[in-house]
Amino acid sequence: MDFLEITRRIAAGLGPGWRAEPGYMTQRHSQLFGPGDQSLMITHGDDSHRRTDHGRLRVVGTYQPPFSAFRCSGDTDHHITVAAHRPPADIAAAIERRLLPGYRQTLDGYRRSARADAVVLARRDAILEELAAMLAPVHRLREDGIEFGHHCDPVSASIRVLRSGDAEIAVRVDRDHVLDLARHLATLRPGTAA
């Protein structure tokens, strides 16, 4: 039986919604994808240069975008090794018992982070949309900024809205508007008389 077929049987043993796909790293490498954005990588240790890996399957919990963006270097890696000769149903049971509980807890944390991040990004996008309507016509810069005007206009600027909602603004004004803009900026500073 080839490696992909073995991992397909492991996926079936994990239950409905799990599937195996060919990997990309070595000859005996597969990705398992499960419900709720679960993702596991299985590699055969016989393809490793380390003799201690031979005869074993290494199963590692992985994270697909957007959750992978929330991984930090100190986060726990969820992985197990299992004897490669064991039946696929036994391997699936070992994964379910030894790997998935901790992996799912970590994935849930990344889901919470992704939801919170989506709220922050929606707030930033709303600010950008309001700025674009107010200053039209504008040109969008990346995902977090706009620019308006040309070098020959009385005023032109690029505005980058930060994740906090604050903004960085680079403004170019002609000489007739410099003092007007400075006066307006002075009114925004605490303790400064207009």
PDB file of C-alpha atoms in Angstrom:
ATOM      1  CA  MET A   1       0.000   0.000   0.000  1.00  0.00           C
ATOM      2  CA  ASP A   2       1.455   3.411  -0.931  1.00  0.00           C
ATOM      3  CA  PHE A   3       1.943   6.185   1.619  1.00  0.00           C
ATOM      4  CA  LEU A   4      -0.918   8.374   0.390  1.00  0.00           C
ATOM      5  CA  GLU A   5      -3.346   5.468   0.724  1.00  0.00           C
ATOM      6  CA  ILE A   6      -2.133   4.835   4.279  1.00  0.00           C
ATOM      7  CA  THR A   7      -2.682   8.485   5.187  1.00  0.00           C
ATOM      8  CA  ARG A   8      -6.122   8.399   3.545  1.00  0.00           C
ATOM      9  CA  ARG A   9      -7.015   5.524   5.852  1.00  0.00           C
ATOM     10  CA  ILE A  10      -5.651   7.471   8.819  1.00  0.00           C
ATOM     11  CA  ALA A  11      -7.829  10.420   7.778  1.00  0.00           C
ATOM     12  CA  ALA A  12     -10.858   8.111   7.575  1.00  0.00           C
ATOM     13  CA  GLY A  13     -10.032   6.864  11.077  1.00  0.00           C
ATOM     14  CA  LEU A  14     -10.071  10.460  12.357  1.00  0.00           C
ATOM     15  CA  GLY A  15     -13.692  10.734  11.290  1.00  0.00           C
ATOM     16  CA  PRO A  16     -15.959  12.680   8.944  1.00  0.00           C
ATOM     17  CA  GLY A  17     -14.513  15.767   7.301  1.00  0.00           C
ATOM     18  CA  TRP A  18     -10.894  14.563   7.308  1.00  0.00           C
ATOM     19  CA  ARG A  19      -9.031  14.049   4.030  1.00  0.00           C
ATOM     20  CA  ALA A  20      -5.444  13.326   2.984  1.00  0.00           C
ATOM     21  CA  GLU A  21      -3.586  15.056   0.180  1.00  0.00           C
ATOM     22  CA  PRO A  22      -0.099  14.481  -1.230  1.00  0.00           C
ATOM     23  CA  GLY A  23       2.639  16.441   0.466  1.00  0.00           C
ATOM     24  CA  TYR A  24       5.435  18.378  -1.120  1.00  0.00           C
ATOM     25  CA  MET A  25       8.540  17.801   1.017  1.00  0.00           C
ATOM     26  CA  THR A  26       9.619  14.188   0.569  1.00  0.00           C
ATOM     27  CA  GLN A  27       8.382  11.096  -1.200  1.00  0.00           C
ATOM     28  CA  ARG A  28       6.441   9.961   1.869  1.00  0.00           C
ATOM     29  CA  HIS A  29       4.786  13.138   3.035  1.00  0.00           C
ATOM     30  CA  SER A  30       1.054  13.903   3.299  1.00  0.00           C
ATOM     31  CA  GLN A  31      -1.157  16.688   4.566  1.00  0.00           C
ATOM     32  CA  LEU A  32      -4.332  15.874   6.474  1.00  0.00           C
ATOM     33  CA  PHE A  33      -7.082  18.487   6.495  1.00  0.00           C
ATOM     34  CA  GLY A  34      -9.962  18.255   8.918  1.00  0.00           C
ATOM     35  CA  PRO A  35     -13.059  20.126   9.986  1.00  0.00           C
ATOM     36  CA  GLY A  36     -12.671  23.570  11.508  1.00  0.00           C
ATOM     37  CA  ASP A  37      -9.437  24.389   9.652  1.00  0.00           C
ATOM     38  CA  GLN A  38      -7.468  21.576  11.294  1.00  0.00           C
ATOM     39  CA  SER A  39      -4.293  20.656   9.449  1.00  0.00           C
ATOM     40  CA  LEU A  40      -1.731  17.935  10.137  1.00  0.00           C
ATOM     41  CA  MET A  41       1.466  16.943   8.356  1.00  0.00           C
ATOM     42  CA  ILE A  42       2.633  13.315   8.300  1.00  0.00           C
ATOM     43  CA  THR A  43       6.119  12.286   7.194  1.00  0.00           C
ATOM     44  CA  HIS A  44       7.728   8.857   7.157  1.00  0.00           C
ATOM     45  CA  GLY A  45      10.901   8.689   9.204  1.00  0.00           C
ATOM     46  CA  ASP A  46      12.589   6.312   6.772  1.00  0.00           C
ATOM     47  CA  ASP A  47      13.147   9.358   4.541  1.00  0.00           C
ATOM     48  CA  SER A  48      14.995  11.166   7.322  1.00  0.00           C
ATOM     49  CA  HIS A  49      18.764  11.331   7.667  1.00  0.00           C
ATOM     50  CA  ARG A  50      18.329  10.586  11.397  1.00  0.00           C
ATOM     51  CA  ARG A  51      18.329   6.884  12.118  1.00  0.00           C
ATOM     52  CA  THR A  52      16.213   7.396  15.227  1.00  0.00           C
ATOM     53  CA  ASP A  53      13.345   8.500  12.941  1.00  0.00           C
ATOM     54  CA  HIS A  54      13.425   5.310  10.860  1.00  0.00           C
ATOM     55  CA  GLY A  55      10.384   3.089  11.226  1.00  0.00           C
ATOM     56  CA  ARG A  56       8.261   5.904  12.651  1.00  0.00           C
ATOM     57  CA  LEU A  57       5.704   8.368  11.368  1.00  0.00           C
ATOM     58  CA  ARG A  58       5.973  11.944  12.530  1.00  0.00           C
ATOM     59  CA  VAL A  59       2.629  13.755  12.829  1.00  0.00           C
ATOM     60  CA  VAL A  60       2.735  17.528  13.314  1.00  0.00           C
ATOM     61  CA  GLY A  61      -0.108  19.983  13.874  1.00  0.00           C
ATOM     62  CA  THR A  62       0.140  22.808  11.346  1.00  0.00           C
ATOM     63  CA  TYR A  63      -1.795  26.026  10.859  1.00  0.00           C
ATOM     64  CA  GLN A  64      -3.186  27.380   7.608  1.00  0.00           C
ATOM     65  CA  PRO A  65      -3.712  31.095   6.903  1.00  0.00           C
ATOM     66  CA  PRO A  66      -4.942  33.207   8.527  1.00  0.00           C
ATOM     67  CA  PHE A  67      -4.096  31.286  11.717  1.00  0.00           C
ATOM     68  CA  SER A  68      -0.434  30.779  10.800  1.00  0.00           C
ATOM     69  CA  ALA A  69       0.037  34.565  11.071  1.00  0.00           C
ATOM     70  CA  PHE A  70      -0.559  34.369  14.826  1.00  0.00           C
ATOM     71  CA  ARG A  71       2.168  31.780  15.559  1.00  0.00           C
ATOM     72  CA  CYS A  72       4.974  33.030  17.785  1.00  0.00           C
ATOM     73  CA  SER A  73       8.385  31.466  18.253  1.00  0.00           C
ATOM     74  CA  GLY A  74       7.575  30.424  21.837  1.00  0.00           C
ATOM     75  CA  ASP A  75       4.301  28.697  20.974  1.00  0.00           C
ATOM     76  CA  THR A  76       3.999  24.983  21.665  1.00  0.00           C
ATOM     77  CA  ASP A  77       4.593  22.666  18.723  1.00  0.00           C
ATOM     78  CA  HIS A  78       2.119  19.812  18.737  1.00  0.00           C
ATOM     79  CA  HIS A  79       3.625  16.621  17.347  1.00  0.00           C
ATOM     80  CA  ILE A  80       3.865  12.910  18.016  1.00  0.00           C
ATOM     81  CA  THR A  81       5.655   9.968  16.525  1.00  0.00           C
ATOM     82  CA  VAL A  82       4.012   6.599  15.948  1.00  0.00           C
ATOM     83  CA  ALA A  83       5.417   3.263  14.795  1.00  0.00           C
ATOM     84  CA  ALA A  84       4.936   3.168  11.026  1.00  0.00           C
ATOM     85  CA  HIS A  85       3.907  -0.507  11.015  1.00  0.00           C
ATOM     86  CA  ARG A  86       0.795   0.090  13.133  1.00  0.00           C
ATOM     87  CA  PRO A  87      -2.607  -0.149  11.414  1.00  0.00           C
ATOM     88  CA  PRO A  88      -4.018   3.197  10.181  1.00  0.00           C
ATOM     89  CA  ALA A  89      -6.939   2.988  12.645  1.00  0.00           C
ATOM     90  CA  ASP A  90      -4.492   2.674  15.561  1.00  0.00           C
ATOM     91  CA  ILE A  91      -2.453   5.607  14.249  1.00  0.00           C
ATOM     92  CA  ALA A  92      -5.632   7.689  13.981  1.00  0.00           C
ATOM     93  CA  ALA A  93      -6.535   6.764  17.568  1.00  0.00           C
ATOM     94  CA  ALA A  94      -3.057   7.832  18.758  1.00  0.00           C
ATOM     95  CA  ILE A  95      -3.405  11.151  16.921  1.00  0.00           C
ATOM     96  CA  GLU A  96      -6.853  11.703  18.434  1.00  0.00           C
ATOM     97  CA  ARG A  97      -5.667  10.879  21.932  1.00  0.00           C
ATOM     98  CA  ARG A  98      -2.135  12.313  22.058  1.00  0.00           C
ATOM     99  CA  LEU A  99      -2.002  15.199  19.563  1.00  0.00           C
ATOM    100  CA  LEU A 100      -5.392  16.682  18.797  1.00  0.00           C
ATOM    101  CA  PRO A 101      -6.513  17.875  22.273  1.00  0.00           C
ATOM    102  CA  GLY A 102      -3.562  20.261  22.715  1.00  0.00           C
ATOM    103  CA  TYR A 103      -3.485  21.168  19.042  1.00  0.00           C
ATOM    104  CA  ARG A 104      -7.176  22.091  19.060  1.00  0.00           C
ATOM    105  CA  GLN A 105      -6.707  24.250  22.138  1.00  0.00           C
ATOM    106  CA  THR A 106      -3.891  26.157  20.415  1.00  0.00           C
ATOM    107  CA  LEU A 107      -5.904  26.456  17.191  1.00  0.00           C
ATOM    108  CA  ASP A 108      -8.843  27.858  19.195  1.00  0.00           C
ATOM    109  CA  GLY A 109      -6.512  30.546  20.574  1.00  0.00           C
ATOM    110  CA  TYR A 110      -5.439  31.460  17.032  1.00  0.00           C
ATOM    111  CA  ARG A 111      -9.108  31.594  15.991  1.00  0.00           C
ATOM    112  CA  ARG A 112      -9.816  34.078  18.784  1.00  0.00           C
ATOM    113  CA  SER A 113      -6.821  36.146  17.691  1.00  0.00           C
ATOM    114  CA  ALA A 114      -8.014  36.042  14.065  1.00  0.00           C
ATOM    115  CA  ARG A 115     -11.507  37.224  15.070  1.00  0.00           C
ATOM    116  CA  ALA A 116     -10.072  40.089  17.139  1.00  0.00           C
ATOM    117  CA  ASP A 117      -7.753  40.999  14.272  1.00  0.00           C
ATOM    118  CA  ALA A 118     -10.670  41.017  11.829  1.00  0.00           C
ATOM    119  CA  VAL A 119     -12.445  43.574  14.031  1.00  0.00           C
ATOM    120  CA  VAL A 120      -9.334  45.783  14.079  1.00  0.00           C
ATOM    121  CA  LEU A 121      -8.936  45.524  10.307  1.00  0.00           C
ATOM    122  CA  ALA A 122     -12.629  46.277   9.701  1.00  0.00           C
ATOM    123  CA  ARG A 123     -12.300  49.413  11.845  1.00  0.00           C
ATOM    124  CA  ARG A 124      -9.175  50.450   9.897  1.00  0.00           C
ATOM    125  CA  ASP A 125     -10.922  49.811   6.562  1.00  0.00           C
ATOM    126  CA  ALA A 126     -13.916  51.903   7.666  1.00  0.00           C
ATOM    127  CA  ILE A 127     -11.596  54.824   8.455  1.00  0.00           C
ATOM    128  CA  LEU A 128      -9.903  54.432   5.060  1.00  0.00           C
ATOM    129  CA  GLU A 129     -13.266  54.394   3.293  1.00  0.00           C
ATOM    130  CA  GLU A 130     -14.353  57.544   5.103  1.00  0.00           C
ATOM    131  CA  LEU A 131     -11.062  59.263   4.213  1.00  0.00           C
ATOM    132  CA  ALA A 132     -11.407  58.167   0.585  1.00  0.00           C
ATOM    133  CA  ALA A 133     -14.930  59.599   0.377  1.00  0.00           C
ATOM    134  CA  MET A 134     -13.852  62.856   2.011  1.00  0.00           C
ATOM    135  CA  LEU A 135     -10.701  63.344  -0.096  1.00  0.00           C
ATOM    136  CA  ALA A 136     -11.777  61.817  -3.433  1.00  0.00           C
ATOM    137  CA  PRO A 137     -10.281  61.132  -5.829  1.00  0.00           C
ATOM    138  CA  VAL A 138      -7.706  58.987  -4.056  1.00  0.00           C
ATOM    139  CA  HIS A 139      -5.350  56.161  -4.921  1.00  0.00           C
ATOM    140  CA  ARG A 140      -5.173  53.176  -2.556  1.00  0.00           C
ATOM    141  CA  LEU A 141      -1.704  52.338  -1.176  1.00  0.00           C
ATOM    142  CA  ARG A 142      -1.329  48.738  -0.068  1.00  0.00           C
ATOM    143  CA  GLU A 143      -4.050  47.642   2.336  1.00  0.00           C
ATOM    144  CA  ASP A 144      -3.574  50.394   4.888  1.00  0.00           C
ATOM    145  CA  GLY A 145      -3.215  53.694   3.073  1.00  0.00           C
ATOM    146  CA  ILE A 146      -4.348  56.204   0.479  1.00  0.00           C
ATOM    147  CA  GLU A 147      -2.816  59.119  -1.338  1.00  0.00           C
ATOM    148  CA  PHE A 148      -4.433  62.085  -2.971  1.00  0.00           C
ATOM    149  CA  GLY A 149      -3.398  65.076  -5.032  1.00  0.00           C
ATOM    150  CA  HIS A 150      -0.418  65.676  -7.286  1.00  0.00           C
ATOM    151  CA  HIS A 151       2.840  67.563  -6.806  1.00  0.00           C
ATOM    152  CA  CYS A 152       1.400  70.586  -8.618  1.00  0.00           C
ATOM    153  CA  ASP A 153      -1.762  70.732  -6.434  1.00  0.00           C
ATOM    154  CA  PRO A 154      -1.968  73.148  -3.474  1.00  0.00           C
ATOM    155  CA  VAL A 155      -2.049  70.113  -1.181  1.00  0.00           C
ATOM    156  CA  SER A 156      -1.239  66.430  -1.614  1.00  0.00           C
ATOM    157  CA  ALA A 157      -0.711  63.719   0.946  1.00  0.00           C
ATOM    158  CA  SER A 158      -0.333  60.061   1.711  1.00  0.00           C
ATOM    159  CA  ILE A 159      -2.164  58.691   4.726  1.00  0.00           C
ATOM    160  CA  ARG A 160      -1.416  55.369   6.378  1.00  0.00           C
ATOM    161  CA  VAL A 161      -3.969  54.177   8.943  1.00  0.00           C
ATOM    162  CA  LEU A 162      -2.292  52.054  11.609  1.00  0.00           C
ATOM    163  CA  ARG A 163      -3.869  49.030  13.282  1.00  0.00           C
ATOM    164  CA  SER A 164      -4.478  51.171  16.365  1.00  0.00           C
ATOM    165  CA  GLY A 165      -6.600  53.560  14.294  1.00  0.00           C
ATOM    166  CA  ASP A 166      -3.975  56.292  14.539  1.00  0.00           C
ATOM    167  CA  ALA A 167      -2.555  57.542  11.254  1.00  0.00           C
ATOM    168  CA  GLU A 168       0.731  58.619   9.742  1.00  0.00           C
ATOM    169  CA  ILE A 169       0.283  61.473   7.275  1.00  0.00           C
ATOM    170  CA  ALA A 170       2.885  62.867   4.893  1.00  0.00           C
ATOM    171  CA  VAL A 171       1.567  66.186   3.565  1.00  0.00           C
ATOM    172  CA  ARG A 172       2.929  68.494   0.904  1.00  0.00           C
ATOM    173  CA  VAL A 173       1.393  71.970   0.764  1.00  0.00           C
ATOM    174  CA  ASP A 174       2.273  74.983  -1.299  1.00  0.00           C
ATOM    175  CA  ARG A 175       3.642  78.117   0.380  1.00  0.00           C
ATOM    176  CA  ASP A 176       0.241  79.813   0.489  1.00  0.00           C
ATOM    177  CA  HIS A 177      -1.192  77.082   2.736  1.00  0.00           C
ATOM    178  CA  VAL A 178       1.727  76.236   5.057  1.00  0.00           C
ATOM    179  CA  LEU A 179       0.790  78.675   7.823  1.00  0.00           C
ATOM    180  CA  ASP A 180      -2.939  77.825   7.580  1.00  0.00           C
ATOM    181  CA  LEU A 181      -2.141  74.130   8.017  1.00  0.00           C
ATOM    182  CA  ALA A 182       0.286  74.848  10.871  1.00  0.00           C
ATOM    183  CA  ARG A 183      -2.368  76.931  12.675  1.00  0.00           C
ATOM    184  CA  HIS A 184      -4.874  74.100  12.371  1.00  0.00           C
ATOM    185  CA  LEU A 185      -2.326  71.559  13.639  1.00  0.00           C
ATOM    186  CA  ALA A 186      -1.549  73.821  16.583  1.00  0.00           C
ATOM    187  CA  THR A 187      -5.203  73.661  17.677  1.00  0.00           C
ATOM    188  CA  LEU A 188      -4.916  69.868  17.969  1.00  0.00           C
ATOM    189  CA  ARG A 189      -1.962  69.986  20.367  1.00  0.00           C
ATOM    190  CA  PRO A 190      -2.791  70.042  24.076  1.00  0.00           C
ATOM    191  CA  GLY A 191      -1.696  73.191  25.884  1.00  0.00           C
ATOM    192  CA  THR A 192      -1.020  75.125  22.712  1.00  0.00           C
ATOM    193  CA  ALA A 193      -2.832  78.380  22.125  1.00  0.00           C
ATOM    194  CA  ALA A 194      -4.331  78.868  18.680  1.00  0.00           C
TER     195      ALA A 194
END
